[in-house]
GROMACS .gro file of C-alpha atoms in nm:
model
  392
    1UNK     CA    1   0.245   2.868   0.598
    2UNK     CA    2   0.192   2.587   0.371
    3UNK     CA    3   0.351   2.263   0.410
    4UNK     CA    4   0.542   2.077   0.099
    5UNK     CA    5   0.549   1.676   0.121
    6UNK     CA    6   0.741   1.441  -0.125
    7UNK     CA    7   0.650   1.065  -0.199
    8UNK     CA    8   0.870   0.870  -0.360
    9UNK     CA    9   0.726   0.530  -0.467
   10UNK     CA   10   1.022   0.295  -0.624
   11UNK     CA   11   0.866   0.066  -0.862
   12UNK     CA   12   1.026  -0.230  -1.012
   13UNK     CA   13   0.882  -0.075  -1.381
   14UNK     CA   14   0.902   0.300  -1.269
   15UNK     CA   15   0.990   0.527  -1.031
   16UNK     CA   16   0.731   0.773  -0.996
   17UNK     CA   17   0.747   1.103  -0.717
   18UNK     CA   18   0.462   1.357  -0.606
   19UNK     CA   19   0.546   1.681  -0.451
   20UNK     CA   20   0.224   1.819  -0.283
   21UNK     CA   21   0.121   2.075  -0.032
   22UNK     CA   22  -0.106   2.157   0.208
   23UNK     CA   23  -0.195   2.473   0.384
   24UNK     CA   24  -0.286   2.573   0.711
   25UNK     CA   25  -0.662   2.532   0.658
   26UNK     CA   26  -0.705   2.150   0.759
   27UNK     CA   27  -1.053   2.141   0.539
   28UNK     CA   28  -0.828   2.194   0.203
   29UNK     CA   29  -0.753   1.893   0.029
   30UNK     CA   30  -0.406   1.892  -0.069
   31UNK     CA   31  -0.251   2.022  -0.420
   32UNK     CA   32  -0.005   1.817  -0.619
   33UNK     CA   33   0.260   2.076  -0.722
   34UNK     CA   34   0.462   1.831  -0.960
   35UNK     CA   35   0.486   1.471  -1.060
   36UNK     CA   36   0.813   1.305  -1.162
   37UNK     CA   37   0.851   0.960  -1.319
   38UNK     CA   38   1.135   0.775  -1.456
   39UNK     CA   39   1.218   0.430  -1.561
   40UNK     CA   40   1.325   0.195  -1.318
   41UNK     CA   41   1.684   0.052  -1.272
   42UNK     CA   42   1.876  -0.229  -1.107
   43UNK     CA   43   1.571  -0.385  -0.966
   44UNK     CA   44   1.426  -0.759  -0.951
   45UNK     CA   45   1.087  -0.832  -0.790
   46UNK     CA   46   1.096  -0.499  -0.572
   47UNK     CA   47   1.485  -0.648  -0.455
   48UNK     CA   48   1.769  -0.419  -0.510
   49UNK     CA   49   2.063  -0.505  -0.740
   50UNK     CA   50   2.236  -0.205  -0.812
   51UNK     CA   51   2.211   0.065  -0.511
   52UNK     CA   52   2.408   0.315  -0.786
   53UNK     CA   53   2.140   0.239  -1.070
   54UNK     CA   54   1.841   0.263  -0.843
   55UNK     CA   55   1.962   0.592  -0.692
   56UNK     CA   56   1.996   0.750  -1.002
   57UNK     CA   57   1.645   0.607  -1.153
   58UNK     CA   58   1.561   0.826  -0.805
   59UNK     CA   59   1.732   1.110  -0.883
   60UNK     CA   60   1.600   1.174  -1.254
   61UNK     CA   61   1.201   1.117  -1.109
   62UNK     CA   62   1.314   1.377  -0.868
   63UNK     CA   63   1.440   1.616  -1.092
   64UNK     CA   64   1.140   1.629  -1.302
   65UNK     CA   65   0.879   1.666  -1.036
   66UNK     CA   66   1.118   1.889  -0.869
   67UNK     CA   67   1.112   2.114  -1.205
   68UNK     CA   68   0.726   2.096  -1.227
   69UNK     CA   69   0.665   2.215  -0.842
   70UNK     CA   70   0.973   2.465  -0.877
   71UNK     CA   71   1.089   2.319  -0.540
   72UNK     CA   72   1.379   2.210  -0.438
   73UNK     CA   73   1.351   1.849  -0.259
   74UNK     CA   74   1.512   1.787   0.082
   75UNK     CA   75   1.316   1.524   0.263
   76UNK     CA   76   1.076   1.273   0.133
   77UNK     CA   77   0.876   0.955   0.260
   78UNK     CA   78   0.959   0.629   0.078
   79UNK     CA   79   0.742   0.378  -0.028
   80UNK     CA   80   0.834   0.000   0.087
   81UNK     CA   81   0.688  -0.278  -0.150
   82UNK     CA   82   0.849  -0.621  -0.300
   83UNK     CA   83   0.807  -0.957  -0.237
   84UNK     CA   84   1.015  -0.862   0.075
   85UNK     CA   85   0.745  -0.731   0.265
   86UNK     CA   86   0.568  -0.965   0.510
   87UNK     CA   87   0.327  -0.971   0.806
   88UNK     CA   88   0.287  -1.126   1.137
   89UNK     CA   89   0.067  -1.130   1.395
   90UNK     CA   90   0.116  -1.197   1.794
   91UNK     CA   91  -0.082  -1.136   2.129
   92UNK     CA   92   0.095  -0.966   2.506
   93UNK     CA   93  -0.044  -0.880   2.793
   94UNK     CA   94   0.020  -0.620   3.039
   95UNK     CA   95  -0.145  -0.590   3.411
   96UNK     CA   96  -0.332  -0.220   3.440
   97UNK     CA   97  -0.079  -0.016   3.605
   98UNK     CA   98  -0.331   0.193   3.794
   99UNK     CA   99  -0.440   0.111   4.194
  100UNK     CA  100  -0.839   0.146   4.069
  101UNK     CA  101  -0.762  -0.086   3.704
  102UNK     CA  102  -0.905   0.188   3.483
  103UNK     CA  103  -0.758   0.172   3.191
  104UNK     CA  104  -0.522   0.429   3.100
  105UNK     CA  105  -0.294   0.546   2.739
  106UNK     CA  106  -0.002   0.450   2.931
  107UNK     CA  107  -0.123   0.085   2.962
  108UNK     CA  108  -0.151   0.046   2.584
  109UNK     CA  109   0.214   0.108   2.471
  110UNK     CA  110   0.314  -0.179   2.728
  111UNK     CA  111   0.070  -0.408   2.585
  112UNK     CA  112   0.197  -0.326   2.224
  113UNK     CA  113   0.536  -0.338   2.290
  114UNK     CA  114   0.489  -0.694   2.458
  115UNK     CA  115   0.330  -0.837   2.146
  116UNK     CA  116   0.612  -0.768   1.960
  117UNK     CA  117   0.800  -0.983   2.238
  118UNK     CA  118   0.571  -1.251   2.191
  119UNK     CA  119   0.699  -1.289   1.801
  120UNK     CA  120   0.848  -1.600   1.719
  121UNK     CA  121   1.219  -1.544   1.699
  122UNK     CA  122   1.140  -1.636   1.246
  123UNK     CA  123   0.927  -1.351   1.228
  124UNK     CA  124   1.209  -1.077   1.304
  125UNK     CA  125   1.521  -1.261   1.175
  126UNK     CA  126   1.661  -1.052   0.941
  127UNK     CA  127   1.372  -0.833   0.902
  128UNK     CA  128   1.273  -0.436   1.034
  129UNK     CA  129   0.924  -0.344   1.223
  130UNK     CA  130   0.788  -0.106   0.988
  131UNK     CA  131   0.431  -0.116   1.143
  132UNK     CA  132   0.288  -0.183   1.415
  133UNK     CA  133  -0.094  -0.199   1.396
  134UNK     CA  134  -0.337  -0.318   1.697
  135UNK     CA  135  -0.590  -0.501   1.568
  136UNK     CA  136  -0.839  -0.587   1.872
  137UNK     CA  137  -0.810  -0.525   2.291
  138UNK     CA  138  -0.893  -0.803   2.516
  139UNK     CA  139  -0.970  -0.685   2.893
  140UNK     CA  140  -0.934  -0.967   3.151
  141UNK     CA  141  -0.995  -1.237   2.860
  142UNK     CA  142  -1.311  -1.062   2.750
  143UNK     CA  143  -1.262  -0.862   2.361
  144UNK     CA  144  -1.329  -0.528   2.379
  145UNK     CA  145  -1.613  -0.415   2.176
  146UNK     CA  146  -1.501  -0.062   1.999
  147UNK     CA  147  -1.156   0.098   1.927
  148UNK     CA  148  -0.983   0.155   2.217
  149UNK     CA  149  -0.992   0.025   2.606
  150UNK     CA  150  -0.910   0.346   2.787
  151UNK     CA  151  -1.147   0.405   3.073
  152UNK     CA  152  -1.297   0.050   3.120
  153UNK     CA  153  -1.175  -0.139   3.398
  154UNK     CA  154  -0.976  -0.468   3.485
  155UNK     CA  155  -0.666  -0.605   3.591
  156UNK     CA  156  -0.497  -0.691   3.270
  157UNK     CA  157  -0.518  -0.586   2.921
  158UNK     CA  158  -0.385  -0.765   2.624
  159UNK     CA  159  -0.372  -0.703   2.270
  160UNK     CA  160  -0.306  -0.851   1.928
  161UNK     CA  161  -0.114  -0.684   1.731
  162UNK     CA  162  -0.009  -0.697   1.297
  163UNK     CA  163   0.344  -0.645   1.242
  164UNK     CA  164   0.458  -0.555   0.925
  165UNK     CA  165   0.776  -0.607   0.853
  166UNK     CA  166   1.066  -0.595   0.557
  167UNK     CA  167   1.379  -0.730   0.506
  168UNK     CA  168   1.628  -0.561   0.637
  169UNK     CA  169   1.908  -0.555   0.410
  170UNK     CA  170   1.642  -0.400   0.146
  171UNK     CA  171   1.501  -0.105   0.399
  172UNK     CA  172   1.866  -0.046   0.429
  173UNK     CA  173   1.943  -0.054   0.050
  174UNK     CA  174   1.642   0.134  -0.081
  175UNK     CA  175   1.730   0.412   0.186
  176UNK     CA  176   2.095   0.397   0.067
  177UNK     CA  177   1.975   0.461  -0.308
  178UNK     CA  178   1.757   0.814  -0.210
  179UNK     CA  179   1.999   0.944   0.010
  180UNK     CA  180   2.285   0.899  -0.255
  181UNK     CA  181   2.045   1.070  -0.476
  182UNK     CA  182   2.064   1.383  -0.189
  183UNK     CA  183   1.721   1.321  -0.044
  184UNK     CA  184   1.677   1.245   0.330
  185UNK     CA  185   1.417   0.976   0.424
  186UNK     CA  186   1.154   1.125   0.688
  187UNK     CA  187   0.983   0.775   0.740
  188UNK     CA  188   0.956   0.420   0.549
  189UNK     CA  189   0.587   0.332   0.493
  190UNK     CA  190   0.461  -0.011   0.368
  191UNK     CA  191   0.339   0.094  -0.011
  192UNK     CA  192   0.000  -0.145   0.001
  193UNK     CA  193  -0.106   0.096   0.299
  194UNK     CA  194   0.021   0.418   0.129
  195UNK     CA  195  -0.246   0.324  -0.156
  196UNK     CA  196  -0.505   0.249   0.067
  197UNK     CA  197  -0.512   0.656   0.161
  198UNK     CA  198  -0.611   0.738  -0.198
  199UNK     CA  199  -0.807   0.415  -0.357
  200UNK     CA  200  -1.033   0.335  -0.057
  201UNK     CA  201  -1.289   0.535   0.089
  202UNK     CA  202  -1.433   0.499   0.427
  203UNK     CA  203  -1.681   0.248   0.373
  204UNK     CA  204  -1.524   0.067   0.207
  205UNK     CA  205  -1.247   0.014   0.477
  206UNK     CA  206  -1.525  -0.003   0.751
  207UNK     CA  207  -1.730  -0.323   0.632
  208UNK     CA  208  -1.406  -0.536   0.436
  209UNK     CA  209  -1.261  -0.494   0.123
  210UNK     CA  210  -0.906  -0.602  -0.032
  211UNK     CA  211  -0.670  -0.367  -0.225
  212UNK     CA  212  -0.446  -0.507  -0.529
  213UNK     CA  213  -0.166  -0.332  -0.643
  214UNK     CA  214  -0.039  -0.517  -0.997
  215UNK     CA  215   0.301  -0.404  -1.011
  216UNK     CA  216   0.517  -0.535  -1.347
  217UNK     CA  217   0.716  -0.786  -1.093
  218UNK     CA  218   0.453  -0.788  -0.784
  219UNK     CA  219   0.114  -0.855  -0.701
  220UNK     CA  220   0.049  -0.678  -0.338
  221UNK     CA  221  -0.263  -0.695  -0.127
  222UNK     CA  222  -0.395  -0.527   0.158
  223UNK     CA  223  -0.709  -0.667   0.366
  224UNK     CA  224  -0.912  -0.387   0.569
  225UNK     CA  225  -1.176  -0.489   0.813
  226UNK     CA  226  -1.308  -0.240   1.072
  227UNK     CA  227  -1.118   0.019   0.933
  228UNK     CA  228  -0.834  -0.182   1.017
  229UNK     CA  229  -0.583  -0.293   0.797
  230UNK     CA  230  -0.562  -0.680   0.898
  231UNK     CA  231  -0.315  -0.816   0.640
  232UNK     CA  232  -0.095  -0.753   0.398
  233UNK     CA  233   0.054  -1.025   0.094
  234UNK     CA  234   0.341  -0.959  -0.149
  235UNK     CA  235   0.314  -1.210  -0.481
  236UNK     CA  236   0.619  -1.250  -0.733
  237UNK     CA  237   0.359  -1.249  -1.055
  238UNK     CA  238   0.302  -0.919  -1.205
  239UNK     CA  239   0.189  -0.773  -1.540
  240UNK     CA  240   0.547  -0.876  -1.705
  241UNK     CA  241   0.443  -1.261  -1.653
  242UNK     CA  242   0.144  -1.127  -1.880
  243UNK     CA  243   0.384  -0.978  -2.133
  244UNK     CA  244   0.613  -1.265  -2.133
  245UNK     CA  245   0.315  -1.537  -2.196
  246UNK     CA  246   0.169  -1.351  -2.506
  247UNK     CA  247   0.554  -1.331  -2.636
  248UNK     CA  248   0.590  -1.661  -2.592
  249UNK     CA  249   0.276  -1.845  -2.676
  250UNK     CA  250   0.244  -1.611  -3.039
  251UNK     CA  251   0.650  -1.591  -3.079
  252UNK     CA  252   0.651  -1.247  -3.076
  253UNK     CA  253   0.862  -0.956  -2.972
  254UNK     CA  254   0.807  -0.871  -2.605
  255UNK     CA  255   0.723  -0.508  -2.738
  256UNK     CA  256   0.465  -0.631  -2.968
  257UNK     CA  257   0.306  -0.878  -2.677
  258UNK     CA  258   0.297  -0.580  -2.436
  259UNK     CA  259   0.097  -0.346  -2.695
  260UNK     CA  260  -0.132  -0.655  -2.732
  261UNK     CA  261  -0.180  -0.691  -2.369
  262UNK     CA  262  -0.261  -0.302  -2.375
  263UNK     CA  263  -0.514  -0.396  -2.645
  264UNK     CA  264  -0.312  -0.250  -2.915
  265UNK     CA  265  -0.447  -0.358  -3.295
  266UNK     CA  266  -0.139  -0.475  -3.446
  267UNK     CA  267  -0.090  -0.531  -3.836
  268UNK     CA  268  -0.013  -0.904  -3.810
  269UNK     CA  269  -0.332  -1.107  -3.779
  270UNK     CA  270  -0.296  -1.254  -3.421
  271UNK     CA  271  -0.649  -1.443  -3.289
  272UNK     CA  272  -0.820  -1.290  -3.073
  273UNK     CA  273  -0.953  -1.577  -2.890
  274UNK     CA  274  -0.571  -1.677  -2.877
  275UNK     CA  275  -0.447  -1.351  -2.696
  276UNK     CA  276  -0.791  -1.385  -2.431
  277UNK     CA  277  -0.692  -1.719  -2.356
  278UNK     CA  278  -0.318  -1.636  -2.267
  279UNK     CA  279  -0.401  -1.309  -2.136
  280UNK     CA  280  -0.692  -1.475  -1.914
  281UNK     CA  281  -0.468  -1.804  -1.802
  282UNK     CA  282  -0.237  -1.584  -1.650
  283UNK     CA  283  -0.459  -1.316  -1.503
  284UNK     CA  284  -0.673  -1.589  -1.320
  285UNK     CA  285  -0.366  -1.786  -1.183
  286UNK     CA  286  -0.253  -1.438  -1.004
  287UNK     CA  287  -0.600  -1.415  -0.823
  288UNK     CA  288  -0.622  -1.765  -0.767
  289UNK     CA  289  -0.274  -1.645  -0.548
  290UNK     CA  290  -0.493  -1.394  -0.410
  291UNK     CA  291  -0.786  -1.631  -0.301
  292UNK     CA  292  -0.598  -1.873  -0.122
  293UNK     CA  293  -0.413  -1.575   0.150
  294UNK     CA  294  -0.833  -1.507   0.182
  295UNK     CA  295  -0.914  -1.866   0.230
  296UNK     CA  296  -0.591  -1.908   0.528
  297UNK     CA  297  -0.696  -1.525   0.724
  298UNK     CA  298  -1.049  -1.636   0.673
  299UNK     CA  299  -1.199  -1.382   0.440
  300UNK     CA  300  -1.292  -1.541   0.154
  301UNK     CA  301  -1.600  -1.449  -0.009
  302UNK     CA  302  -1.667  -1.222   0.310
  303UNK     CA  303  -1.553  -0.833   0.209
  304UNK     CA  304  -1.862  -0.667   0.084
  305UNK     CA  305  -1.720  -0.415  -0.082
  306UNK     CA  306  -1.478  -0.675  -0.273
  307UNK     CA  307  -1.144  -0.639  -0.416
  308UNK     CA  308  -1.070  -0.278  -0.560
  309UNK     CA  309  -0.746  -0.290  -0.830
  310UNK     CA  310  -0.445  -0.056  -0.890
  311UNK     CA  311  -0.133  -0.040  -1.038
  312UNK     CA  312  -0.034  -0.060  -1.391
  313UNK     CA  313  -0.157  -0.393  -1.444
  314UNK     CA  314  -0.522  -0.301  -1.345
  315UNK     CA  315  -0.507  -0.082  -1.709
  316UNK     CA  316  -0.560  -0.503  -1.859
  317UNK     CA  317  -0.905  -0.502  -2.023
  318UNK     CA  318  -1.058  -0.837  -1.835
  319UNK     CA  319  -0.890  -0.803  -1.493
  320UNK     CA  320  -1.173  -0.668  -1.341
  321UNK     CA  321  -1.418  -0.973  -1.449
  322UNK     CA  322  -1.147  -1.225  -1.412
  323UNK     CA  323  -1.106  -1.114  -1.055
  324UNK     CA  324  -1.486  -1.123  -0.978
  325UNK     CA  325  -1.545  -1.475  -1.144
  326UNK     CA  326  -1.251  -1.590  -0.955
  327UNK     CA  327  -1.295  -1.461  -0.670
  328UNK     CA  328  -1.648  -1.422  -0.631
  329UNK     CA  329  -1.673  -1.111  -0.485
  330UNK     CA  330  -1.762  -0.706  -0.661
  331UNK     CA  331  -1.449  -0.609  -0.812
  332UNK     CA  332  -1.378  -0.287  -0.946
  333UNK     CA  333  -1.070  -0.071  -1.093
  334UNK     CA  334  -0.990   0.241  -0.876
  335UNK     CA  335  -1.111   0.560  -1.021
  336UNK     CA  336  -0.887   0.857  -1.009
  337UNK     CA  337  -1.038   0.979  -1.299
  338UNK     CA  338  -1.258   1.352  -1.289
  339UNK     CA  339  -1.215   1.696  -1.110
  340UNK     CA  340  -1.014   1.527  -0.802
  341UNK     CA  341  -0.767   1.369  -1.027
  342UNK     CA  342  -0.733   1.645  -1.274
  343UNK     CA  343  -0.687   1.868  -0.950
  344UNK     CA  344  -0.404   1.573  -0.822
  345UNK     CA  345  -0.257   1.574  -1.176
  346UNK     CA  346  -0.280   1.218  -1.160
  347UNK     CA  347  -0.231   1.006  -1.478
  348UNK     CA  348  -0.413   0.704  -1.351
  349UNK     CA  349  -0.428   0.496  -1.046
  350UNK     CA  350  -0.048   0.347  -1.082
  351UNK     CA  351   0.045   0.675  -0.865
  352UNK     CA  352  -0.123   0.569  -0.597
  353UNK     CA  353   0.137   0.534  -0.376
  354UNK     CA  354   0.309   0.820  -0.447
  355UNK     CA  355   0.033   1.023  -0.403
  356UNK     CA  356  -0.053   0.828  -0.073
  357UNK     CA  357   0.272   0.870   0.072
  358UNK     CA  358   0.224   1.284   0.092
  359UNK     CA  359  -0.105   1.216   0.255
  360UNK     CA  360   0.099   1.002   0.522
  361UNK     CA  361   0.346   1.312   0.544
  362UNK     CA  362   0.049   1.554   0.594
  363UNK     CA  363  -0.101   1.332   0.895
  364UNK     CA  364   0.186   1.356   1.133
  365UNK     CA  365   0.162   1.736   1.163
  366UNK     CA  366  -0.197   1.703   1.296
  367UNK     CA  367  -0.541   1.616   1.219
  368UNK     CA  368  -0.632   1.616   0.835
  369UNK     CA  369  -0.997   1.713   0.764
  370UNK     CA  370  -1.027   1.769   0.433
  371UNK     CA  371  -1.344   1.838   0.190
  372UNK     CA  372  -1.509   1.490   0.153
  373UNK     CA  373  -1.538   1.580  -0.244
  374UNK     CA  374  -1.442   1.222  -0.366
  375UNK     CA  375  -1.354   0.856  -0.316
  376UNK     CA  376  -1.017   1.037  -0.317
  377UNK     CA  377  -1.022   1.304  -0.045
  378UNK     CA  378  -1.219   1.092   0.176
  379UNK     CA  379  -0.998   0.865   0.241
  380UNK     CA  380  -0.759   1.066   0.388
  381UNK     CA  381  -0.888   1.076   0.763
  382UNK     CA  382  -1.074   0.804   0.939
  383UNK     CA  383  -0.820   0.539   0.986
  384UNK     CA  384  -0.503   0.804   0.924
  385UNK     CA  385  -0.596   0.981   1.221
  386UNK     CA  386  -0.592   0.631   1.457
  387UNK     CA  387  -0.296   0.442   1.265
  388UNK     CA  388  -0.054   0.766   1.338
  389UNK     CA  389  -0.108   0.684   1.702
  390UNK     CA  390   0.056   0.322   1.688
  391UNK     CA  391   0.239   0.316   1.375
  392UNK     CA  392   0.625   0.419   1.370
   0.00000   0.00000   0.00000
């Protein structure tokens, strides 16, 4: 029997829902059934303002994709983003419970769970867990050279541990707005990781790369490494700040400044070099933003396969150079585009974490193996099938 999956992805510019299935043969990639997508209300910088507005910006997305798929939705996994979201990182240490120290599953959990004891009290004030993610095993001091401990031997085993984490009050306010809107919430999942499913492939996650997400309020980045996600940033600048420095610097409308951004030809004669400048200034300052969180984790100019850019922003002409020159490293817009998208019914790569969020829903009922017939469907296994071990 096939399985049905909803993401909802609350934007601050849109809300934007995919209702996908997947049948019982695990080799299938999954089929979007309907997309839904309506404006979004009574939100600031990913931060809720109106639960009532929000929750019926919710309900109308719904609706539509509901209408599409000719389902009626029930459940759904929600997408957590804003300049809320936050990471930390900690090491515990747990003795092997076993009388020969081999390694066992059960010593893992204990090592986990006393990480997240070793937070600093800041960390967790005011703020919910909403991922737990070891990043590397330590056996009696020594690191442990692969992906998991089990069957080596010693008498203690430590790990460190990335904690991602959201403030509290929003988790509880976002979850407030779809349930109003008659939609249970079957799990909360970090949106920078939800994208990750569909806009990175394998290789890319194995030997380093950086995901950017430009929202309209937001600029959010996720650092793999090892297959590992090993950090994740939230930035207040988004592709509004754009808008609003063309509208200001050529005193213009803001809907005339945010056709020009979308390189619109306009009937009043605006310079070219003008717009580039403005449109550059701020573009440059956002991944200036970007280098500096590379420069403190210590990945600066050292992710091979570079930075790879969603989100409705990424649609801005020069953000793929601008990124490059300032951060000197490949840089490249993700490409949903051809006979995987068309079979996704994806518009562009602004739904990737809509789209993402059904692949997360797909992964807790087993093992997903789909056809490796894109960038796309390749991403779906490989680090889904470890991270649904650890993560909540």
């Amino acid at each position: 029997m096939a399985k049905i999956v909803t993401g909802i992805d609350v934007g601050t510019y849109h809300v934007k829902v995919v209702i996908a299935e997947h049948t019982s043969n695990a080799r299938e990639a999954p089929r979007i059934l309907g997309t839904g997508y309506a404006e979004s209300r009574g939100l600031k910088q990913g931060y809720i303002v109106s639960v009532p507005e929000v929750s019926r910006s919710i309900a109308a997305a719904v609706a539509q994709a509901s209408r599409a798929a000719r389902v009626k939705v029930k459940k759904a996994y929600l997408g957590m983003g804003g300049i809320g979201l936050e990471e930390a990182t900690a090491r515990g240490e747990t003795v092997v419970e076993r009388g020969d120290s081999e390694i066992t599953d059960r010593d893992i959990p204990r090592a986990i769970k006393n990480s997240e004891g070793a937070l600093p009290p800041a960390a967790t004030l005011n703020r919910k867990i909403i991922h737990t993610i070891p990043l590397r095993y330590f056996v009696d001091g020594g690191r442990v050279l692969g992906r998991s401990p089990v069957g080596m031997k010693g008498m203690r085993l430590a790990v460190e541990s990335l904690f991602i984490t959201c403030l509290d009050r929003h988790v509880g306010d976002l979850v407030r707005a779809v349930e109003d809107a008659g939609i249970e919430v079957e799990d909360v999942v970090a949106a920078p990781l939800a994208a990750s499913f569909v806009a990175l492939n394998k290789m890319q996650k194995r030997v380093g790369c950086v995901l950017a997400n430009i929202g309209a309020e937001t600029l959010s980045i996720i650092v793999f490494e090892d297959a590992v996600p090993v950090s994740i940033k939230v930035f207040p600048v988004g592709s509004s700040d754009v808008t609003n420095d063309l509208a200001l610097g050529l005193r213009i409308s803001p809907e005339e400044a945010e056709q020009l951004k979308q390189g619109a030809v306009l009937g009043a004669p605006y310079p070219k070099r003008k717009i580039d400048d403005l449109i550059n200034r701020r573009v440059s300052d956002m991944f200036k933003l970007v280098e500096a969180h590379l420069k403190k984790i210590g990945k600066d100019e050292l992710l091979p396969a570079g930075i790879i850019l969603t989100g409705g922003g990424s649609a801005i002409q020069t953000v793929a150079d601008l990124a490059k020159a300032v951060l000197r490293l490949p840089s490249r817009t993700a490409n949903l585009e051809g006979a995987a998208a068309e079979r996704m019914q994806l518009r562009d790569s602004s739904w990737a974490v809509a789209y993402g969020l059904t692949i997360w829903g797909f992964s807790e009922g087993g093992d997903l193996e789909p056809v490796e017939t894109s960038s796309v469907s390749e991403s779906f296994h490989g680090i889904l099938r470890w991270l649904k071990k650890f993560l909540p």
